[in-house]
mmCIF file of C-alpha atoms in Angstrom:
data_model
loop_
_atom_site.group_PDB
_atom_site.id
_atom_site.type_symbol
_atom_site.label_atom_id
_atom_site.label_comp_id
_atom_site.label_asym_id
_atom_site.label_seq_id
_atom_site.Cartn_x
_atom_site.Cartn_y
_atom_site.Cartn_z
ATOM 1 C CA MET A 1 24.242 -18.226 -62.982
ATOM 2 C CA ALA A 2 24.311 -19.759 -66.488
ATOM 3 C CA ASP A 3 26.003 -17.885 -69.307
ATOM 4 C CA ILE A 4 23.501 -17.256 -72.190
ATOM 5 C CA THR A 5 24.424 -15.664 -75.547
ATOM 6 C CA ARG A 6 22.181 -14.609 -78.455
ATOM 7 C CA ARG A 7 22.578 -15.625 -82.112
ATOM 8 C CA LEU A 8 19.885 -14.759 -84.697
ATOM 9 C CA GLY A 9 16.862 -15.783 -82.638
ATOM 10 C CA TRP A 10 18.687 -18.679 -81.000
ATOM 11 C CA ARG A 11 20.192 -18.827 -77.542
ATOM 12 C CA HIS A 12 23.258 -20.664 -76.372
ATOM 13 C CA LEU A 13 23.544 -21.766 -72.763
ATOM 14 C CA ARG A 14 26.800 -22.712 -71.075
ATOM 15 C CA GLY A 15 26.504 -23.994 -67.538
ATOM 16 C CA ALA A 16 29.054 -24.331 -64.729
ATOM 17 C CA PRO A 17 30.248 -27.723 -63.479
ATOM 18 C CA THR A 18 28.528 -27.070 -60.081
ATOM 19 C CA ALA A 19 25.169 -26.205 -61.656
ATOM 20 C CA HIS A 20 22.631 -28.847 -62.732
ATOM 21 C CA ILE A 21 20.759 -27.710 -65.859
ATOM 22 C CA ARG A 22 17.270 -29.082 -66.816
ATOM 23 C CA HIS A 23 15.936 -28.142 -70.266
ATOM 24 C CA HIS A 24 12.320 -28.840 -71.156
ATOM 25 C CA ARG A 25 10.943 -28.203 -74.644
ATOM 26 C CA SER A 26 7.250 -28.451 -75.195
ATOM 27 C CA GLY A 27 6.914 -30.343 -71.889
ATOM 28 C CA ARG A 28 9.674 -32.851 -72.718
ATOM 29 C CA LEU A 29 12.984 -33.077 -70.912
ATOM 30 C CA VAL A 30 15.681 -32.486 -73.500
ATOM 31 C CA HIS A 31 18.839 -31.815 -71.507
ATOM 32 C CA ASP A 32 19.523 -32.811 -67.889
ATOM 33 C CA GLY A 33 22.873 -32.700 -66.082
ATOM 34 C CA PRO A 34 25.674 -30.468 -64.678
ATOM 35 C CA GLY A 35 28.024 -28.410 -66.888
ATOM 36 C CA LEU A 36 25.899 -28.633 -70.085
ATOM 37 C CA SER A 37 26.284 -26.485 -73.182
ATOM 38 C CA PHE A 38 23.602 -26.364 -75.922
ATOM 39 C CA TRP A 39 21.504 -24.237 -78.279
ATOM 40 C CA PHE A 40 17.799 -23.636 -77.722
ATOM 41 C CA ARG A 41 14.944 -21.463 -78.847
ATOM 42 C CA PRO A 42 13.685 -19.194 -76.065
ATOM 43 C CA LEU A 43 9.997 -19.392 -77.038
ATOM 44 C CA THR A 44 9.773 -23.142 -76.602
ATOM 45 C CA ALA A 45 12.359 -23.719 -73.827
ATOM 46 C CA ALA A 46 11.889 -24.028 -70.057
ATOM 47 C CA LEU A 47 15.194 -23.878 -68.153
ATOM 48 C CA SER A 48 16.064 -24.688 -64.541
ATOM 49 C CA GLU A 49 19.469 -24.256 -62.866
ATOM 50 C CA VAL A 50 20.004 -26.099 -59.605
ATOM 51 C CA PRO A 51 23.374 -25.567 -57.707
ATOM 52 C CA VAL A 52 24.862 -28.870 -56.531
ATOM 53 C CA ASP A 53 27.891 -27.551 -54.653
ATOM 54 C CA ASP A 54 28.229 -27.396 -50.844
ATOM 55 C CA ARG A 55 26.869 -24.175 -49.398
ATOM 56 C CA GLU A 56 27.389 -22.534 -46.013
ATOM 57 C CA LEU A 57 24.397 -21.038 -44.210
ATOM 58 C CA ALA A 58 25.311 -18.823 -41.226
ATOM 59 C CA MET A 59 22.595 -18.184 -38.698
ATOM 60 C CA THR A 60 22.273 -16.223 -35.439
ATOM 61 C CA PHE A 61 19.224 -16.387 -33.226
ATOM 62 C CA HIS A 62 18.236 -15.834 -29.555
ATOM 63 C CA ALA A 63 16.846 -18.391 -27.117
ATOM 64 C CA ARG A 64 15.793 -18.463 -23.461
ATOM 65 C CA THR A 65 17.098 -20.952 -20.910
ATOM 66 C CA SER A 66 15.090 -22.673 -18.216
ATOM 67 C CA ASP A 67 16.010 -19.949 -15.696
ATOM 68 C CA PHE A 68 14.687 -17.286 -18.111
ATOM 69 C CA GLN A 69 18.051 -15.973 -19.301
ATOM 70 C CA ASP A 70 18.456 -14.793 -22.899
ATOM 71 C CA VAL A 71 21.317 -16.324 -24.859
ATOM 72 C CA ALA A 72 22.570 -15.750 -28.437
ATOM 73 C CA VAL A 73 23.442 -18.761 -30.590
ATOM 74 C CA GLN A 74 25.833 -18.541 -33.570
ATOM 75 C CA ALA A 75 25.797 -21.583 -35.853
ATOM 76 C CA THR A 76 26.602 -22.616 -39.427
ATOM 77 C CA VAL A 77 24.884 -25.339 -41.455
ATOM 78 C CA THR A 78 26.605 -26.858 -44.491
ATOM 79 C CA PHE A 79 24.199 -28.388 -47.020
ATOM 80 C CA ARG A 80 23.898 -29.350 -50.662
ATOM 81 C CA ILE A 81 21.126 -30.311 -53.075
ATOM 82 C CA ALA A 82 21.473 -34.067 -53.524
ATOM 83 C CA ASP A 83 18.487 -34.527 -55.886
ATOM 84 C CA PRO A 84 18.359 -31.637 -58.387
ATOM 85 C CA ALA A 85 15.272 -32.997 -60.160
ATOM 86 C CA LEU A 86 13.315 -33.225 -56.915
ATOM 87 C CA ALA A 87 14.509 -29.768 -55.795
ATOM 88 C CA ALA A 88 13.557 -28.251 -59.159
ATOM 89 C CA ALA A 89 10.129 -29.807 -58.810
ATOM 90 C CA ARG A 90 9.602 -28.555 -55.216
ATOM 91 C CA LEU A 91 11.238 -25.104 -55.538
ATOM 92 C CA ASP A 92 11.347 -22.518 -58.328
ATOM 93 C CA PHE A 93 14.823 -22.832 -59.859
ATOM 94 C CA SER A 94 13.712 -21.655 -63.303
ATOM 95 C CA VAL A 95 15.928 -19.120 -65.123
ATOM 96 C CA ASP A 96 15.214 -16.417 -67.660
ATOM 97 C CA PRO A 97 16.150 -17.685 -71.170
ATOM 98 C CA ASP A 98 17.495 -14.259 -72.092
ATOM 99 C CA THR A 99 19.575 -13.325 -69.013
ATOM 100 C CA GLY A 100 20.134 -16.668 -67.231
ATOM 101 C CA ALA A 101 19.006 -15.203 -63.860
ATOM 102 C CA TRP A 102 16.636 -16.994 -61.504
ATOM 103 C CA ARG A 103 13.108 -15.901 -61.750
ATOM 104 C CA GLY A 104 12.532 -16.502 -58.028
ATOM 105 C CA THR A 105 14.603 -16.771 -54.819
ATOM 106 C CA PRO A 106 15.030 -20.536 -54.233
ATOM 107 C CA LEU A 107 18.203 -20.268 -52.107
ATOM 108 C CA GLU A 108 16.537 -17.848 -49.729
ATOM 109 C CA GLN A 109 13.632 -20.317 -49.319
ATOM 110 C CA LEU A 110 16.107 -23.065 -48.551
ATOM 111 C CA GLY A 111 17.905 -20.804 -46.039
ATOM 112 C CA THR A 112 14.658 -19.959 -44.313
ATOM 113 C CA LEU A 113 13.699 -23.623 -44.117
ATOM 114 C CA LEU A 114 17.012 -24.683 -42.626
ATOM 115 C CA THR A 115 17.235 -21.752 -40.221
ATOM 116 C CA GLU A 116 13.760 -22.250 -38.807
ATOM 117 C CA THR A 117 14.286 -25.977 -38.468
ATOM 118 C CA ALA A 118 17.635 -25.577 -36.686
ATOM 119 C CA GLN A 119 16.253 -22.817 -34.461
ATOM 120 C CA GLN A 120 13.321 -25.016 -33.440
ATOM 121 C CA HIS A 121 15.575 -27.844 -32.271
ATOM 122 C CA ALA A 122 18.014 -25.468 -30.520
ATOM 123 C CA LEU A 123 15.206 -23.779 -28.623
ATOM 124 C CA ASP A 124 13.872 -27.185 -27.602
ATOM 125 C CA VAL A 125 17.233 -27.944 -25.947
ATOM 126 C CA LEU A 126 17.919 -24.590 -24.351
ATOM 127 C CA THR A 127 14.463 -24.158 -22.785
ATOM 128 C CA ARG A 128 15.104 -27.254 -20.616
ATOM 129 C CA THR A 129 18.709 -26.239 -19.698
ATOM 130 C CA PRO A 130 19.776 -23.695 -17.076
ATOM 131 C CA LEU A 131 22.133 -20.938 -18.052
ATOM 132 C CA SER A 132 25.168 -22.338 -16.215
ATOM 133 C CA SER A 133 24.792 -25.750 -17.887
ATOM 134 C CA ALA A 134 24.121 -24.138 -21.257
ATOM 135 C CA LEU A 135 27.316 -22.142 -21.051
ATOM 136 C CA VAL A 136 29.288 -25.239 -20.101
ATOM 137 C CA ASP A 137 27.787 -28.005 -22.253
ATOM 138 C CA GLY A 138 25.286 -26.053 -24.367
ATOM 139 C CA VAL A 139 27.434 -25.864 -27.544
ATOM 140 C CA THR A 140 27.807 -29.610 -27.827
ATOM 141 C CA ALA A 141 24.200 -30.318 -26.853
ATOM 142 C CA VAL A 142 22.813 -27.774 -29.305
ATOM 143 C CA ARG A 143 25.056 -29.022 -32.137
ATOM 144 C CA GLU A 144 24.074 -32.655 -31.584
ATOM 145 C CA ARG A 145 20.368 -31.825 -31.255
ATOM 146 C CA VAL A 146 20.329 -29.572 -34.356
ATOM 147 C CA ALA A 147 22.233 -32.179 -36.423
ATOM 148 C CA ALA A 148 19.890 -34.923 -35.300
ATOM 149 C CA GLY A 149 16.792 -32.777 -35.877
ATOM 150 C CA LEU A 150 17.870 -31.797 -39.409
ATOM 151 C CA ALA A 151 18.682 -35.383 -40.264
ATOM 152 C CA ALA A 152 15.236 -36.477 -39.054
ATOM 153 C CA GLU A 153 13.343 -33.595 -40.708
ATOM 154 C CA PRO A 154 11.164 -35.196 -43.460
ATOM 155 C CA ARG A 155 10.830 -31.970 -45.498
ATOM 156 C CA LEU A 156 14.551 -31.858 -46.323
ATOM 157 C CA PRO A 157 14.764 -35.216 -48.127
ATOM 158 C CA ALA A 158 11.442 -34.449 -49.736
ATOM 159 C CA THR A 159 12.989 -31.277 -51.162
ATOM 160 C CA GLY A 160 16.206 -33.059 -52.244
ATOM 161 C CA ILE A 161 18.388 -31.362 -49.570
ATOM 162 C CA GLU A 162 21.177 -33.150 -47.709
ATOM 163 C CA VAL A 163 22.751 -31.662 -44.562
ATOM 164 C CA VAL A 164 26.546 -32.135 -44.584
ATOM 165 C CA ALA A 165 27.566 -30.659 -41.206
ATOM 166 C CA VAL A 166 26.376 -28.513 -38.336
ATOM 167 C CA ARG A 167 28.731 -26.218 -36.378
ATOM 168 C CA VAL A 168 27.880 -24.091 -33.317
ATOM 169 C CA MET A 169 30.538 -21.394 -32.858
ATOM 170 C CA ALA A 170 29.299 -19.582 -29.782
ATOM 171 C CA LEU A 171 26.572 -19.459 -27.182
ATOM 172 C CA ARG A 172 26.669 -16.134 -25.334
ATOM 173 C CA PRO A 173 24.435 -14.630 -22.645
ATOM 174 C CA GLU A 174 23.511 -10.963 -22.480
ATOM 175 C CA PRO A 175 26.415 -8.565 -21.728
ATOM 176 C CA GLU A 176 25.165 -7.745 -18.192
ATOM 177 C CA VAL A 177 24.723 -11.423 -17.353
ATOM 178 C CA GLU A 178 28.072 -12.259 -18.888
ATOM 179 C CA ARG A 179 29.787 -9.611 -16.766
ATOM 180 C CA ALA A 180 27.951 -10.909 -13.690
ATOM 181 C CA LEU A 181 29.066 -14.455 -14.464
ATOM 182 C CA ARG A 182 32.613 -13.316 -15.014
ATOM 183 C CA THR A 183 32.746 -11.553 -11.658
ATOM 184 C CA PRO A 184 33.163 -14.699 -9.424
ATOM 185 C CA ALA A 185 35.814 -16.059 -11.733
ATOM 186 C CA ARG A 186 37.569 -12.751 -11.767
ATOM 187 C CA GLU A 187 37.345 -12.529 -7.993
ATOM 188 C CA GLN A 188 38.752 -16.040 -7.678
ATOM 189 C CA ILE A 189 41.514 -15.238 -10.127
ATOM 190 C CA GLN A 190 42.219 -12.022 -8.195
ATOM 191 C CA GLN A 191 42.265 -13.940 -4.932
ATOM 192 C CA GLU A 192 44.663 -16.443 -6.419
ATOM 193 C CA ALA A 193 46.777 -13.540 -7.692
ATOM 194 C CA ASP A 194 46.689 -11.866 -4.290
ATOM 195 C CA ARG A 195 47.562 -15.140 -2.579
ATOM 196 C CA ALA A 196 50.421 -15.603 -4.984
ATOM 197 C CA THR A 197 51.531 -12.022 -4.339
ATOM 198 C CA TYR A 198 51.417 -12.567 -0.566
ATOM 199 C CA GLU A 199 53.294 -15.816 -0.854
ATOM 200 C CA ARG A 200 55.827 -14.170 -3.149
ATOM 201 C CA ARG A 201 56.209 -11.326 -0.649
ATOM 202 C CA ALA A 202 56.586 -13.780 2.235
ATOM 203 C CA VAL A 203 59.193 -15.686 0.279
ATOM 204 C CA ALA A 204 60.862 -12.387 -0.585
ATOM 205 C CA VAL A 205 60.871 -11.331 3.115
ATOM 206 C CA GLU A 206 62.288 -14.717 4.147
ATOM 207 C CA ARG A 207 64.921 -14.435 1.479
ATOM 208 C CA GLU A 208 65.735 -10.884 2.518
ATOM 209 C CA ARG A 209 66.083 -12.044 6.145
ATOM 210 C CA ALA A 210 68.370 -14.861 5.020
ATOM 211 C CA ILE A 211 70.285 -12.393 2.869
ATOM 212 C CA ALA A 212 70.557 -9.969 5.824
ATOM 213 C CA GLU A 213 71.849 -12.797 8.080
ATOM 214 C CA ASN A 214 74.304 -13.847 5.421
ATOM 215 C CA GLU A 215 75.419 -10.264 5.022
ATOM 216 C CA LEU A 216 75.873 -9.908 8.799
ATOM 217 C CA ALA A 217 77.821 -13.150 8.933
ATOM 218 C CA SER A 218 79.855 -11.992 5.976
ATOM 219 C CA LYS A 219 80.534 -8.623 7.694
ATOM 220 C CA ILE A 220 81.662 -10.455 10.878
ATOM 221 C CA GLU A 221 83.900 -12.728 8.900
ATOM 222 C CA LEU A 222 85.173 -9.782 6.910
ATOM 223 C CA ALA A 223 85.930 -7.875 10.138
ATOM 224 C CA ARG A 224 87.822 -10.877 11.473
ATOM 225 C CA ARG A 225 89.752 -11.246 8.274
ATOM 226 C CA GLU A 226 90.371 -7.500 8.157
ATOM 227 C CA GLU A 227 91.869 -7.709 11.679
ATOM 228 C CA ARG A 228 94.132 -10.490 10.514
ATOM 229 C CA LEU A 229 94.924 -8.468 7.442
ATOM 230 C CA VAL A 230 95.864 -5.430 9.556
ATOM 231 C CA GLU A 231 98.178 -7.585 11.692
ATOM 232 C CA GLN A 232 99.707 -9.116 8.624
ATOM 233 C CA ARG A 233 100.094 -5.689 7.055
ATOM 234 C CA GLY A 234 101.866 -4.433 10.216
ATOM 235 C CA THR A 235 104.223 -7.395 10.102
ATOM 236 C CA ASN A 236 104.787 -6.875 6.398
ATOM 237 C CA ALA A 237 105.363 -3.156 6.956
ATOM 238 C CA ARG A 238 107.965 -3.837 9.672
ATOM 239 C CA ARG A 239 109.631 -6.425 7.496
ATOM 240 C CA GLU A 240 109.568 -4.055 4.559
ATOM 241 C CA ALA A 241 111.026 -1.245 6.725
ATOM 242 C CA GLU A 242 113.842 -3.517 7.927
ATOM 243 C CA GLU A 243 114.568 -4.722 4.441
ATOM 244 C CA ALA A 244 114.355 -1.151 3.178
ATOM 245 C CA ALA A 245 116.834 -0.001 5.905
ATOM 246 C CA ALA A 246 119.238 -2.799 5.002
ATOM 247 C CA ALA A 247 118.853 -1.983 1.351
ATOM 248 C CA ASP A 248 119.445 1.746 2.084
ATOM 249 C CA ALA A 249 122.614 0.884 4.043
ATOM 250 C CA VAL A 250 123.933 -1.287 1.215
ATOM 251 C CA ARG A 251 122.933 1.384 -1.251
ATOM 252 C CA ALA A 252 124.635 4.103 0.830
ATOM 253 C CA GLU A 253 127.850 2.082 1.010
ATOM 254 C CA ALA A 254 127.763 1.402 -2.680
ATOM 255 C CA GLU A 255 127.025 5.082 -3.341
ATOM 256 C CA ALA A 256 129.956 6.157 -1.126
ATOM 257 C CA ALA A 257 132.305 3.724 -2.840
ATOM 258 C CA ARG A 258 131.064 4.907 -6.210
ATOM 259 C CA THR A 259 131.460 8.550 -5.117
ATOM 260 C CA VAL A 260 135.045 7.871 -4.022
ATOM 261 C CA ARG A 261 135.836 6.153 -7.296
ATOM 262 C CA LEU A 262 134.222 8.970 -9.233
ATOM 263 C CA ALA A 263 136.153 11.588 -7.227
ATOM 264 C CA GLU A 264 139.481 9.791 -7.842
ATOM 265 C CA ALA A 265 138.662 9.393 -11.505
ATOM 266 C CA GLU A 266 137.626 13.060 -11.664
ATOM 267 C CA ALA A 267 140.868 14.192 -9.937
ATOM 268 C CA ALA A 268 142.967 12.100 -12.325
ATOM 269 C CA ARG A 269 141.011 13.460 -15.233
ATOM 270 C CA SER A 270 141.410 16.991 -13.920
ATOM 271 C CA VAL A 271 145.181 16.514 -13.576
ATOM 272 C CA LYS A 272 145.408 15.176 -17.098
ATOM 273 C CA LEU A 273 143.252 17.990 -18.374
ATOM 274 C CA ALA A 274 145.387 20.581 -16.497
ATOM 275 C CA GLU A 275 148.598 19.109 -17.944
ATOM 276 C CA ALA A 276 147.094 18.983 -21.402
ATOM 277 C CA GLU A 277 145.767 22.555 -20.974
ATOM 278 C CA ALA A 278 149.198 23.771 -19.794
ATOM 279 C CA ALA A 279 150.921 22.083 -22.757
ATOM 280 C CA ARG A 280 148.334 23.514 -25.103
ATOM 281 C CA SER A 281 148.739 26.981 -23.521
ATOM 282 C CA VAL A 282 152.518 26.778 -23.954
ATOM 283 C CA LYS A 283 152.124 25.725 -27.549
ATOM 284 C CA LEU A 284 149.548 28.448 -28.117
ATOM 285 C CA ALA A 285 151.823 31.050 -26.460
ATOM 286 C CA GLU A 286 154.774 30.015 -28.594
ATOM 287 C CA ALA A 287 152.641 30.010 -31.689
ATOM 288 C CA GLU A 288 151.172 33.402 -30.732
ATOM 289 C CA ALA A 289 154.653 34.857 -30.062
ATOM 290 C CA ASP A 290 155.886 33.483 -33.362
ATOM 291 C CA ARG A 291 152.847 34.870 -35.163
ATOM 292 C CA SER A 292 153.185 38.252 -33.373
ATOM 293 C CA LEU A 293 156.842 38.426 -34.373
ATOM 294 C CA ARG A 294 156.015 37.615 -37.952
ATOM 295 C CA LEU A 295 153.214 40.156 -37.946
ATOM 296 C CA THR A 296 155.455 42.815 -36.367
ATOM 297 C CA GLU A 297 158.207 42.234 -38.961
ATOM 298 C CA ALA A 298 155.671 42.336 -41.754
ATOM 299 C CA GLU A 299 154.060 45.511 -40.311
ATOM 300 C CA ALA A 300 157.529 47.098 -40.002
ATOM 301 C CA ARG A 301 158.367 46.200 -43.587
ATOM 302 C CA ARG A 302 154.994 47.548 -44.766
ATOM 303 C CA THR A 303 155.390 50.736 -42.687
ATOM 304 C CA ALA A 304 158.882 51.302 -44.119
ATOM 305 C CA GLN A 305 157.585 50.696 -47.625
ATOM 306 C CA LEU A 306 154.687 53.136 -46.990
ATOM 307 C CA ALA A 307 157.053 55.754 -45.518
ATOM 308 C CA GLU A 308 159.394 55.428 -48.475
ATOM 309 C CA ALA A 309 156.450 55.711 -50.872
ATOM 310 C CA GLU A 310 155.043 58.697 -48.966
ATOM 311 C CA ALA A 311 158.437 60.434 -48.932
ATOM 312 C CA ALA A 312 158.862 59.857 -52.643
ATOM 313 C CA ARG A 313 155.370 61.180 -53.265
ATOM 314 C CA ALA A 314 156.002 64.264 -51.058
ATOM 315 C CA VAL A 315 159.240 64.949 -52.980
ATOM 316 C CA ARG A 316 157.415 64.636 -56.263
ATOM 317 C CA LEU A 317 154.622 66.892 -55.064
ATOM 318 C CA ALA A 318 157.078 69.495 -53.737
ATOM 319 C CA ARG A 319 158.959 69.439 -57.002
ATOM 320 C CA ALA A 320 155.692 69.750 -58.970
ATOM 321 C CA GLU A 321 154.468 72.637 -56.757
ATOM 322 C CA ALA A 322 157.829 74.398 -57.016
ATOM 323 C CA GLU A 323 157.821 73.965 -60.760
ATOM 324 C CA SER A 324 154.245 75.188 -60.948
ATOM 325 C CA ALA A 325 154.982 78.189 -58.718
ATOM 326 C CA ARG A 326 157.994 78.999 -60.803
ATOM 327 C CA GLU A 327 155.981 78.800 -64.000
ATOM 328 C CA VAL A 328 153.131 80.847 -62.499
ATOM 329 C CA GLY A 329 155.635 83.445 -61.215
ATOM 330 C CA GLU A 330 157.295 83.673 -64.591
ATOM 331 C CA ALA A 331 153.880 84.008 -66.268
ATOM 332 C CA ARG A 332 152.824 86.734 -63.852
ATOM 333 C CA ALA A 333 156.127 88.512 -64.281
ATOM 334 C CA GLN A 334 155.776 88.351 -68.031
ATOM 335 C CA ALA A 335 152.127 89.535 -67.771
ATOM 336 C CA GLN A 336 153.061 92.435 -65.516
ATOM 337 C CA ALA A 337 155.946 93.373 -67.764
ATOM 338 C CA ALA A 338 153.638 93.307 -70.749
ATOM 339 C CA TRP A 339 151.068 95.285 -68.820
ATOM 340 C CA LEU A 340 153.684 97.916 -67.848
ATOM 341 C CA ARG A 341 154.912 98.058 -71.406
ATOM 342 C CA VAL A 342 151.368 98.597 -72.608
ATOM 343 C CA HIS A 343 150.788 101.444 -70.140
ATOM 344 C CA ALA A 344 154.222 102.904 -70.954
ATOM 345 C CA ASP A 345 153.460 102.794 -74.659
ATOM 346 C CA ALA A 346 150.131 104.436 -73.987
ATOM 347 C CA GLY A 347 151.877 107.365 -72.228
ATOM 348 C CA VAL A 348 150.495 106.643 -68.800
ATOM 349 C CA ASP A 349 152.469 108.014 -65.861
ATOM 350 C CA GLY A 350 154.582 105.369 -64.245
ATOM 351 C CA VAL A 351 153.511 106.417 -60.770
ATOM 352 C CA ALA A 352 149.824 105.993 -61.573
ATOM 353 C CA THR A 353 150.624 102.636 -63.081
ATOM 354 C CA LEU A 354 152.367 101.504 -59.923
ATOM 355 C CA HIS A 355 149.434 102.803 -57.901
ATOM 356 C CA ALA A 356 147.042 100.734 -60.031
ATOM 357 C CA LEU A 357 149.256 97.658 -59.763
ATOM 358 C CA THR A 358 149.402 98.121 -55.988
ATOM 359 C CA GLY A 359 145.559 98.366 -55.874
ATOM 360 C CA THR A 360 145.296 95.210 -57.934
ATOM 361 C CA ARG A 361 147.588 93.281 -55.598
ATOM 362 C CA LEU A 362 145.699 94.689 -52.657
ATOM 363 C CA ALA A 363 142.350 93.612 -54.198
ATOM 364 C CA GLU A 364 143.694 90.102 -54.815
ATOM 365 C CA ASN A 365 144.669 89.710 -51.140
ATOM 366 C CA LEU A 366 141.493 91.294 -49.683
ATOM 367 C CA PRO A 367 138.765 88.964 -48.354
ATOM 368 C CA SER A 368 135.642 88.370 -50.437
ATOM 369 C CA ILE A 369 132.932 91.041 -50.067
ATOM 370 C CA GLU A 370 129.396 89.605 -50.391
ATOM 371 C CA SER A 371 127.453 92.914 -50.386
ATOM 372 C CA VAL A 372 128.184 96.754 -50.112
ATOM 373 C CA THR A 373 125.848 99.176 -48.386
ATOM 374 C CA ILE A 374 125.910 102.825 -49.761
ATOM 375 C CA THR A 375 124.174 105.443 -47.627
ATOM 376 C CA PRO A 376 122.605 108.565 -49.099
ATOM 377 C CA ASP A 377 125.376 110.746 -47.613
ATOM 378 C CA VAL A 378 128.159 108.821 -49.333
ATOM 379 C CA LEU A 379 126.210 108.754 -52.608
ATOM 380 C CA THR A 380 125.597 112.501 -52.461
ATOM 381 C CA GLY A 381 129.290 113.160 -51.799
ATOM 382 C CA LEU A 382 130.371 110.868 -54.704
ATOM 383 C CA LEU A 383 127.919 112.510 -57.098
ATOM 384 C CA ALA A 384 129.131 115.948 -56.073
ATOM 385 C CA LYS A 385 132.767 114.945 -56.698
ATOM 386 C CA LEU A 386 131.822 113.439 -60.076
ATOM 387 C CA GLY A 387 130.064 116.701 -61.016
ATOM 388 C CA VAL A 388 133.107 118.766 -60.048
ATOM 389 C CA SER A 389 135.423 116.525 -61.976
ATOM 390 C CA GLY A 390 133.202 116.828 -65.019
ATOM 391 C CA ARG A 391 133.249 120.567 -64.960
ATOM 392 C CA ASP A 392 137.022 120.579 -64.531
ATOM 393 C CA GLY A 393 137.451 118.328 -67.484
ATOM 394 C CA ALA A 394 135.237 120.495 -69.578
#
């Protein structure tokens, strides 16, 4: 579609390189060619746009073979407009000066023309061909016949149309017929598959039999070799036993000789150790006796020194005790003398004083009395005596 823009009552058209533009003004051809660009007035202009590129037209139609079987044909026709002026004169390719869109449907008319023409020639071929031949050679036959028919069709050159190529993609029967036609082929393929399976199984059985025979032969050969192996193992075992016995004898002799040498060496070592132990015991006894003697002498000296010190200390203690006793006795004698003098000076009877002194000495030598229990009888007697003494004094 051409690109049209508006400017103050004027229109500007810009065409594509694949579009042939024809511009008539007042019945005169002003512009003619592909990819044009120009200004025009819409009231006096008549515009046509004819596509000159190759176009693909896909078509699908049904036909009937000579054995009255319906088939579907899928084909594609490639065409182009070789004479734009002739095509614009035969078909309505005029465009709206305001929008640039076609006023009619020229491409649909061309498609209808080509489809009907191709369908006519395809039907002409298929109606004289049975279904089996149509499925085998029908694509080529239909393509050639349609290409030839379109090339010989007088309306196409008269309209300026050139057919470039014709392709037939498929020619299919109805689904039920197609399944029925596929059945023999499928059965044959299945038979071939079954035959191949049976042959493969037969080959497998034959191979299994050969494998079983080979395994049996291998087992027989293995049994024979195992028998030889057992014999060889017995021989080897006897030889190993003999060699082991000889080795044990040699080892026993060597062990006995080594034991004797070890015993002799151990006896010599024991003798040396005993002699060394005896010498060490003698040295230790002498050293112990010497040390005991020295310890005894030192202990005797220390005991003597301790005895002397203890005796000196006992003498000093005895002297100190004697001196202390003497001093205490003198002090007591002086105290008693002073006490007697005091009582004598006070006019106390000397006998009573001696009695008091005797009671004092007695009290000093009596044991300690923790508590005294006074019964009511004793207390009554003492109170009575105190009362009598009081009356006598009065």
